[in-house]
């Protein structure tokens, strides 16, 4: 049997870009996604871009029988685990749904992997596990903090479960990838982020204002101790993020144990800098109003990406202008996303 990579959540935003990168690198890919926050159209577009097809299985990571049948039918070399719920505000309203999907679902997946003797895993973690950072930039040796919401806690819990797993069984080879703020889209404008309803995140919100779907952006606070008073984040192009997964995959396949890598650019930008970069790239005005701080937000957060650069041989190749230009192309070509 040909060796395959199983991508859970592969129809979603980061998963679809990574599926594309895997197919382009010659991997055989199986996507498992319950389409809770995505559409199969993303994978049809991936096929259009690269001329290769990922096997799609509609289903849930919490379905142990389904997982067992996937591992029995395919020779899986590694799992890239993106599947989960990710809306911070919703996680406060529905904590059990978040713990069930993100924590219980991950446990079922890891049990099925172990039963099938598949021990190579890349897990989608988040910079949110650092909580309120004590120092900047944030390196992997910074202690994890106290995430301010159930979503963030679910990511930290899975990290801790995986650390225990790696201690209990030496065959596990695990990459914990802590993403900073993923933005942007494939240069073709065929795949990109397709949020449900009104976006929570800054860049999708800006682009929906720019395209005329939303009236104006609310800037959450301009009294932070930052360059211009607005929040500073490390925005990373989704294509660079996808490539980071390929690099991590190559490393874990050749080793064992558990490793954490930050995937960020090392450069922070404020909300006002983001607005102005978008306006320049898109040549449209983005009306905004400064409002109160959003509860749970931190002032600033950017990565020290040295460890990933040195150990994964990975480097970001897209700058802020690329992120904004590609976001805008995707938004303009697909004002209603995938139409899911
Ligand atoms: P997304 O919602 O676009 O993708 C997640 C995918 O998982 C969706 O296609 C959804 O349908 C699927 N899914 C959800 N629950 C499932 C389940 N129980 N079984 C099978 N499929 C399921 O989100 P994304 O932005 O692509 O994020 C991917 C991963 O990266 C998530 O784990 C997220 O927590 C993590 N992450 C995202 C960000 C970000 O800002 N986008 C930052 C840090 C970490
Ligand atoms: C960025 C900046 C806001 C919207 C979140 C999650 C995190 C991770 C990524 C998954 C902040 C400001 C935003 C708006 C604004 N997800 N902002 N007006 O909060 O850094 O991270 O997404 O792991 O867990 O918390 O990203 O894009 O929401 O905000 O002024 O309408 O933009 O205050 O300074 P955040 P974001």
GROMACS .gro file of C-alpha atoms in nm, residues 125-240:
model
  116
  125UNK     CA    1  -0.151   2.447   1.859
  126UNK     CA    2  -0.162   2.820   1.907
  127UNK     CA    3   0.031   3.111   2.053
  128UNK     CA    4  -0.274   3.148   2.277
  129UNK     CA    5  -0.115   2.885   2.508
  130UNK     CA    6   0.137   3.148   2.622
  131UNK     CA    7  -0.147   3.348   2.781
  132UNK     CA    8  -0.033   3.695   2.884
  133UNK     CA    9   0.332   3.678   2.772
  134UNK     CA   10   0.600   3.784   3.021
  135UNK     CA   11   0.860   3.870   2.757
  136UNK     CA   12   0.875   3.963   2.392
  137UNK     CA   13   0.947   3.807   2.149
  138UNK     CA   14   0.797   3.479   2.269
  139UNK     CA   15   1.025   3.179   2.239
  140UNK     CA   16   0.924   2.818   2.301
  141UNK     CA   17   1.106   2.827   2.635
  142UNK     CA   18   0.863   3.090   2.765
  143UNK     CA   19   0.631   2.919   3.010
  144UNK     CA   20   0.278   2.851   2.894
  145UNK     CA   21   0.041   3.084   3.070
  146UNK     CA   22  -0.325   3.081   3.152
  147UNK     CA   23  -0.530   3.107   2.833
  148UNK     CA   24  -0.828   3.332   2.893
  149UNK     CA   25  -1.096   3.115   2.731
  150UNK     CA   26  -1.204   2.750   2.684
  151UNK     CA   27  -1.069   2.741   2.327
  152UNK     CA   28  -0.719   2.836   2.444
  153UNK     CA   29  -0.741   2.595   2.738
  154UNK     CA   30  -0.843   2.313   2.503
  155UNK     CA   31  -0.522   2.369   2.301
  156UNK     CA   32  -0.306   2.369   2.614
  157UNK     CA   33  -0.479   2.054   2.743
  158UNK     CA   34  -0.407   1.867   2.421
  159UNK     CA   35  -0.042   1.980   2.434
  160UNK     CA   36  -0.017   1.840   2.787
  161UNK     CA   37  -0.188   1.515   2.689
  162UNK     CA   38   0.063   1.477   2.408
  163UNK     CA   39   0.358   1.538   2.642
  164UNK     CA   40   0.230   1.259   2.868
  165UNK     CA   41   0.181   1.035   2.567
  166UNK     CA   42   0.537   1.090   2.445
  167UNK     CA   43   0.667   0.994   2.791
  168UNK     CA   44   0.451   0.681   2.804
  169UNK     CA   45   0.553   0.541   2.465
  170UNK     CA   46   0.884   0.618   2.298
  171UNK     CA   47   0.761   0.554   1.945
  172UNK     CA   48   0.557   0.874   1.941
  173UNK     CA   49   0.706   1.151   1.729
  174UNK     CA   50   0.510   1.469   1.781
  175UNK     CA   51   0.533   1.827   1.660
  176UNK     CA   52   0.340   2.089   1.854
  177UNK     CA   53   0.317   2.382   1.614
  178UNK     CA   54   0.219   2.706   1.786
  179UNK     CA   55   0.075   2.932   1.520
  180UNK     CA   56   0.072   3.305   1.565
  181UNK     CA   57  -0.191   3.489   1.352
  182UNK     CA   58  -0.253   3.312   1.020
  183UNK     CA   59  -0.379   3.537   0.739
  184UNK     CA   60  -0.370   3.553   0.359
  185UNK     CA   61  -0.472   3.310   0.091
  186UNK     CA   62  -0.330   3.112  -0.200
  187UNK     CA   63  -0.201   3.339  -0.476
  188UNK     CA   64  -0.456   3.195  -0.722
  189UNK     CA   65  -0.742   3.347  -0.520
  190UNK     CA   66  -0.913   3.006  -0.535
  191UNK     CA   67  -0.877   2.909  -0.168
  192UNK     CA   68  -0.875   3.126   0.143
  193UNK     CA   69  -1.042   3.185   0.477
  194UNK     CA   70  -1.421   3.161   0.472
  195UNK     CA   71  -1.549   3.257   0.817
  196UNK     CA   72  -1.905   3.180   0.921
  197UNK     CA   73  -2.113   3.492   0.978
  198UNK     CA   74  -1.945   3.808   1.099
  199UNK     CA   75  -1.570   3.748   1.129
  200UNK     CA   76  -1.406   3.762   1.473
  201UNK     CA   77  -1.055   3.809   1.343
  202UNK     CA   78  -0.902   4.132   1.223
  203UNK     CA   79  -0.798   4.060   0.865
  204UNK     CA   80  -1.119   3.887   0.749
  205UNK     CA   81  -1.311   4.174   0.909
  206UNK     CA   82  -1.102   4.437   0.728
  207UNK     CA   83  -1.146   4.263   0.394
  208UNK     CA   84  -1.524   4.235   0.438
  209UNK     CA   85  -1.537   4.608   0.514
  210UNK     CA   86  -1.323   4.674   0.206
  211UNK     CA   87  -1.551   4.469  -0.019
  212UNK     CA   88  -1.859   4.649   0.120
  213UNK     CA   89  -2.015   4.359   0.314
  214UNK     CA   90  -1.958   4.533   0.648
  215UNK     CA   91  -1.979   4.902   0.717
  216UNK     CA   92  -1.682   4.979   0.934
  217UNK     CA   93  -1.417   4.814   1.145
  218UNK     CA   94  -1.420   4.853   1.521
  219UNK     CA   95  -1.065   4.896   1.650
  220UNK     CA   96  -1.061   4.740   1.995
  221UNK     CA   97  -0.876   4.997   2.201
  222UNK     CA   98  -0.603   5.252   2.127
  223UNK     CA   99  -0.466   5.284   2.477
  224UNK     CA  100  -0.236   4.980   2.488
  225UNK     CA  101   0.133   5.036   2.561
  226UNK     CA  102   0.225   4.975   2.196
  227UNK     CA  103   0.364   5.177   1.906
  228UNK     CA  104   0.032   5.354   1.837
  229UNK     CA  105  -0.187   5.228   2.121
  230UNK     CA  106  -0.353   4.949   1.921
  231UNK     CA  107  -0.290   4.575   1.964
  232UNK     CA  108   0.021   4.425   1.804
  233UNK     CA  109   0.029   4.072   1.658
  234UNK     CA  110   0.256   3.851   1.448
  235UNK     CA  111   0.061   3.787   1.126
  236UNK     CA  112   0.186   3.496   0.918
  237UNK     CA  113   0.092   3.410   0.560
  238UNK     CA  114  -0.101   3.083   0.546
  239UNK     CA  115   0.130   2.953   0.270
  240UNK     CA  116   0.433   2.997   0.497
   0.00000   0.00000   0.00000
